[in-house]
XYZ file of C-alpha atoms in Angstrom:
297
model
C -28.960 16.549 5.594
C -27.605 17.347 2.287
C -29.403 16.438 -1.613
C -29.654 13.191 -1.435
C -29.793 12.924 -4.918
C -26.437 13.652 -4.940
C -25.678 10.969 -2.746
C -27.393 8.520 -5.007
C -25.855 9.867 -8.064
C -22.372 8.668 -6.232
C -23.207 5.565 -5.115
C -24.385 4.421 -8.674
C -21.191 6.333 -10.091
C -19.144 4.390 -7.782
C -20.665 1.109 -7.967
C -21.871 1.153 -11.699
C -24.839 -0.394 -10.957
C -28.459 0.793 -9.440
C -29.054 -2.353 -8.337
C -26.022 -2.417 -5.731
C -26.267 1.482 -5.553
C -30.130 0.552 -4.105
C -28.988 -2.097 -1.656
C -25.952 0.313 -0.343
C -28.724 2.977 0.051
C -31.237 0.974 1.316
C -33.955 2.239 -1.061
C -35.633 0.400 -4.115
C -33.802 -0.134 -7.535
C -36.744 2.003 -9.145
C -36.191 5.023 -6.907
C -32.899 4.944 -7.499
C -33.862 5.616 -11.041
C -36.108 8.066 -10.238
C -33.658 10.375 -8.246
C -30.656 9.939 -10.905
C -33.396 11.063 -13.770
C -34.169 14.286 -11.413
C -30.505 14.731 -11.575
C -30.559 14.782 -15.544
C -33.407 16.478 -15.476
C -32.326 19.369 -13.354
C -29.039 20.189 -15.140
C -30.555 18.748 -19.105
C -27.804 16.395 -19.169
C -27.450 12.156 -19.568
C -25.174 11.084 -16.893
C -24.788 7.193 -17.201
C -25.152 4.992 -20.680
C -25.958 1.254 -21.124
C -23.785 -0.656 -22.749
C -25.685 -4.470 -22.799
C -26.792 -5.190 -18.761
C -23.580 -2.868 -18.033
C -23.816 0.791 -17.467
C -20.913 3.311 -17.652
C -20.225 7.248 -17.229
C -20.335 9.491 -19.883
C -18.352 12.355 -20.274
C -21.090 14.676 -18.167
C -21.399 11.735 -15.832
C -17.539 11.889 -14.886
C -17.661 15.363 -14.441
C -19.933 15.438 -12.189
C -18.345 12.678 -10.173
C -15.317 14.521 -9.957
C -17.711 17.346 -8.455
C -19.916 15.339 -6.145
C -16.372 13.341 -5.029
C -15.294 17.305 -3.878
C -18.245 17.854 -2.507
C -18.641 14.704 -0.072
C -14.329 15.581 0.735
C -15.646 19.511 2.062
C -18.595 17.892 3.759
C -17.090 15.155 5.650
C -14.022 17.763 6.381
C -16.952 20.274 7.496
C -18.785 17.548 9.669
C -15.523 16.522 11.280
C -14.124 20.264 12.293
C -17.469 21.084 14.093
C -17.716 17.832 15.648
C -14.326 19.028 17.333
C -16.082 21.421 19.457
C -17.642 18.617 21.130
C -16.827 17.383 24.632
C -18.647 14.077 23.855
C -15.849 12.035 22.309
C -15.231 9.440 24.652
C -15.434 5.614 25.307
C -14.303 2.198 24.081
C -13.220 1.718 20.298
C -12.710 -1.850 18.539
C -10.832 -1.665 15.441
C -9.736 -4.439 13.820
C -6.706 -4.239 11.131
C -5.254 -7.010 8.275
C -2.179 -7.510 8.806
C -0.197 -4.919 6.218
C -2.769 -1.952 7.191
C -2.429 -2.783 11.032
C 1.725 -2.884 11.205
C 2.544 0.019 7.996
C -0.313 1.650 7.554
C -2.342 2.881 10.338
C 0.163 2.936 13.750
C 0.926 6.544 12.383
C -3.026 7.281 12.588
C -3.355 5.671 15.746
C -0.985 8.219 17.002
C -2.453 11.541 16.129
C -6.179 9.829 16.676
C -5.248 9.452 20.184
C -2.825 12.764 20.710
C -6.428 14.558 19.624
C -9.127 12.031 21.513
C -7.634 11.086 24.779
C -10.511 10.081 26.363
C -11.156 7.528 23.050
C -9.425 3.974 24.147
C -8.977 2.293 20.543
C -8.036 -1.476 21.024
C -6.515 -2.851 17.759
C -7.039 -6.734 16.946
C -4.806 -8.095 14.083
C -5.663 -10.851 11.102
C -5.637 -11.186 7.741
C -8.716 -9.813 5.775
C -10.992 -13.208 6.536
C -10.353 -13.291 10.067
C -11.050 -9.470 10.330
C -14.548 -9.694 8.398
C -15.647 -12.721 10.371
C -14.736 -10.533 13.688
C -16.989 -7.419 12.405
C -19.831 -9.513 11.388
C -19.574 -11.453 15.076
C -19.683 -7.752 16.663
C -16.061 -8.643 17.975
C -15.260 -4.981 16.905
C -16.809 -1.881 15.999
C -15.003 -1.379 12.336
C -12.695 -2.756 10.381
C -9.616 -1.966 7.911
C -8.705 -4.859 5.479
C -6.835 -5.335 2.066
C -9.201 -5.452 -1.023
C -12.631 -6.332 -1.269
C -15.093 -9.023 -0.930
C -18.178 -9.731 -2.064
C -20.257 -10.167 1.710
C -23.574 -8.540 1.417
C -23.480 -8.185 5.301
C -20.751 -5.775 5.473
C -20.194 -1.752 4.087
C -17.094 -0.732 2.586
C -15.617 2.521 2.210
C -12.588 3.093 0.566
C -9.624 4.493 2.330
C -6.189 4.666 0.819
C -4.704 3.697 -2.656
C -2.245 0.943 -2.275
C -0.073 -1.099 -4.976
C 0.691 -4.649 -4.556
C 4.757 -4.990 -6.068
C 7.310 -7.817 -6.932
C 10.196 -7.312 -4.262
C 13.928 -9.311 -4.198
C 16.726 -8.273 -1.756
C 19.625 -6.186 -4.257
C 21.700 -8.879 -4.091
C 19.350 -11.292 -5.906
C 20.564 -12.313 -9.731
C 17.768 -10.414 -11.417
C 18.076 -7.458 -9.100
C 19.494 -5.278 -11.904
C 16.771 -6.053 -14.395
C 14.049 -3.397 -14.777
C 11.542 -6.402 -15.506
C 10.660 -9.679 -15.571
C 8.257 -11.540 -18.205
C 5.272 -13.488 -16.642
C 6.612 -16.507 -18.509
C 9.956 -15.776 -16.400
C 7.653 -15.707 -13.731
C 6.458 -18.647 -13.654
C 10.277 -20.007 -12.766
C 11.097 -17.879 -9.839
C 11.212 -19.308 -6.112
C 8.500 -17.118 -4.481
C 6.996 -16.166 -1.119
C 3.543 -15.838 -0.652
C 1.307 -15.256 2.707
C -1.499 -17.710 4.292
C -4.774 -18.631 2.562
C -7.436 -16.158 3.741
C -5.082 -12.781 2.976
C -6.521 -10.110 1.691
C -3.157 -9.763 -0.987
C -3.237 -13.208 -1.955
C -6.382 -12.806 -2.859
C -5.920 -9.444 -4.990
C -2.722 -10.978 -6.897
C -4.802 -14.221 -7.752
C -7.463 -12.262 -9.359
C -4.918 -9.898 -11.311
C -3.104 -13.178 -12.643
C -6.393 -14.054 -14.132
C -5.945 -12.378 -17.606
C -2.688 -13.746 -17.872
C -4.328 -17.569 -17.664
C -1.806 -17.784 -14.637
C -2.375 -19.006 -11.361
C -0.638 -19.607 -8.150
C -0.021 -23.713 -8.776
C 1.785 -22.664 -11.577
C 4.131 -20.647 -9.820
C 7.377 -21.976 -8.116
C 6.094 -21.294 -4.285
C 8.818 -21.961 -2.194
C 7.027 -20.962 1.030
C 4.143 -20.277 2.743
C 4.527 -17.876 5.141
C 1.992 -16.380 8.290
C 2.858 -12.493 8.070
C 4.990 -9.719 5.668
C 7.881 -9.357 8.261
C 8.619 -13.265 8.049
C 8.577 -12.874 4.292
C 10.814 -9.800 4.331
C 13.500 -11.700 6.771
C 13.238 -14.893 4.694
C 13.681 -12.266 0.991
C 17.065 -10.782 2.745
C 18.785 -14.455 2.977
C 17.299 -16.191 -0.327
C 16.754 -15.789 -4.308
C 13.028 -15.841 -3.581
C 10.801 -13.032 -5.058
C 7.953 -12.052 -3.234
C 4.706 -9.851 -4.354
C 3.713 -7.343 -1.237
C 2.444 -3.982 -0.647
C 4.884 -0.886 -1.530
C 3.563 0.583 2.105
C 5.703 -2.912 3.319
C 8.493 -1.873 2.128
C 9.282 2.429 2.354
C 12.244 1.537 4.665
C 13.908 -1.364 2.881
C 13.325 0.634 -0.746
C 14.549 3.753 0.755
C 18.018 2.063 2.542
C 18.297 0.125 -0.766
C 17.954 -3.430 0.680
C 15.384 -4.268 -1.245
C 14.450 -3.851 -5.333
C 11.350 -3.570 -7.167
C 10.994 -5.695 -9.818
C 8.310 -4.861 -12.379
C 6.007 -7.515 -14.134
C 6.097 -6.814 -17.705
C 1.949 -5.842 -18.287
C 1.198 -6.591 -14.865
C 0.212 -3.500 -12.071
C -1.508 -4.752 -9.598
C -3.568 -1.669 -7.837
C -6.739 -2.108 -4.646
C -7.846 -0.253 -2.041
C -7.731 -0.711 1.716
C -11.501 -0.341 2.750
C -13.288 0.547 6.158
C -15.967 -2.152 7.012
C -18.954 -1.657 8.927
C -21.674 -4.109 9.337
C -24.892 -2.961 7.071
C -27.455 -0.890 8.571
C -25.210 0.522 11.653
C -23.133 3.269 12.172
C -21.271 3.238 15.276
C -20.352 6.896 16.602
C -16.661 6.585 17.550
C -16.119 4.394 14.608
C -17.572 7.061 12.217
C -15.310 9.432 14.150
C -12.141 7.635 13.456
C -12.716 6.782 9.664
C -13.063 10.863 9.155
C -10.290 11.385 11.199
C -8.377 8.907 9.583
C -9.258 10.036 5.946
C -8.237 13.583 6.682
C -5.151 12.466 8.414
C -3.885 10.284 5.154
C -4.906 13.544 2.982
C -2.013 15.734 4.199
């Protein structure tokens, strides 16, 4: 309904590349091209610059994404206030959740979703981020919420909320007063970590990367299936465990638990609605704006 030349101009902003910007869009890589020189044309600015096969903003570029990101906020808010007035909202919602999103995160919008949609049944299914891709892509549910990323061509991510993946130890461990920890200290902690297939594991393996650490080299004392067995097993051990900062509001606030900070470590993703390409489910679209706007106030 709205320029979308605009729309493109995002997508490549986002995604720093017109080649994924065209397969998100569904149009051709030269197109792309062709609306995002319109753009420069229009307002006699260059928006993006090559750097080798990479491309990046420049300083008009990020402007305007800052713009366009406003823009998209006061449409979707728009599209979501006059779709109130409807009657039509009602039926059967599958929504599938990883594990830290599904108990911390999104019982809250759950809540008001269903205070404001009565006649909207939402039935939540609960994994870790593998098991809640492969249920999307089997049409087991209607849209998903996991932790991070992947790289599965068959599925459409939007980004929801900001989260940040910390190093936790109950206040009574023997580091609990230091502000920090070195990674080579790291290396000799007893730690917690979650099943193969989590969406965290994942994200903390990939920021260990730089550091030419991985997880054999850590001192795992236990696998564990879920956060809440992790947290039980941190308040009667030494162990050290990295999990979301949404995991632990309670236990930081009533001073159970400590944060321990990595020295030149922050470890920072997303939690992303999936879809599966090419559809666009009604109800589904209707709780990811209502969910957006609810984790805005």
């Amino acid at each position: 309904m709205f320029d979308f030349r605009l729309k493109v101009f995002h997508t490549v902003a986002k995604r720093l590349s017109f080649t994924k910007a065209a397969a998100d869009l569904f149009i051709t890589q030269p197109a792309v091209t062709k609306h995002i020189k319109e753009v420069e044309q229009y307002f006699k600015v260059q928006l993006f610059e090559r750097q080798g096969n990479q491309i990046k903003l420049t300083t008009q570029g990020q402007v305007m994404l800052q713009y366009t990101e406003q823009l998209f906020t006061i449409y979707r808010k728009m599209e979501f206030d006059l779709n109130s007035f409807s009657d039509n909202h009602k039926g059967l919602l599958h929504v599938g959740a990883s594990s830290t999103i599904s108990q911390y995160v999104i019982p809250f919008t759950l809540a008001a979703f269903h205070k404001k949609y009565k006649d909207v049944v939402v039935k939540l299914m609960n994994g870790n981020t593998e098991q809640i891709e492969h249920a999307l892509l089997n049409n087991d549910i209607d849209l998903g919420i996991i932790e991070g990323k992947s790289k599965n061509k068959g599925i459409k991510y939007t980004e929801f909320v900001k989260d940040e993946i910390v190093l936790v130890c109950n206040t009574n461990h023997p580091m609990a007063k230091r502000s920090f920890v070195t990674i080579e200290e790291l290396k000799n902690i007893p730690m917690l970590v979650r099943e193969a297939g989590s969406g965290t594991l994942d994200v903390i393996s990939y920021a260990l990367k730089p550091f030419e650490l991985t997880f054999h080299q850590l001192n795992i004392e236990m696998e564990l299936g879920s956060t809440e067995a992790i947290k039980t097993y941190l308040r009667n051990s030494n162990c050290m465990a990295f999990l979301s900062v949404h995991s632990v509001f309670i236990e930081l606030a009533n001073n159970s638990f400590r944060i321990i900070d990595v020295e030149g470590l922050t470890i920072e993703r997303y939690f992303y609605f999936i879809e599966r390409q090419g559809t666009s489910e009604q109800l589904a679209h209707l709780f990811m704006v209502f969910a957006q706007q609810y984790n805005l106030k």
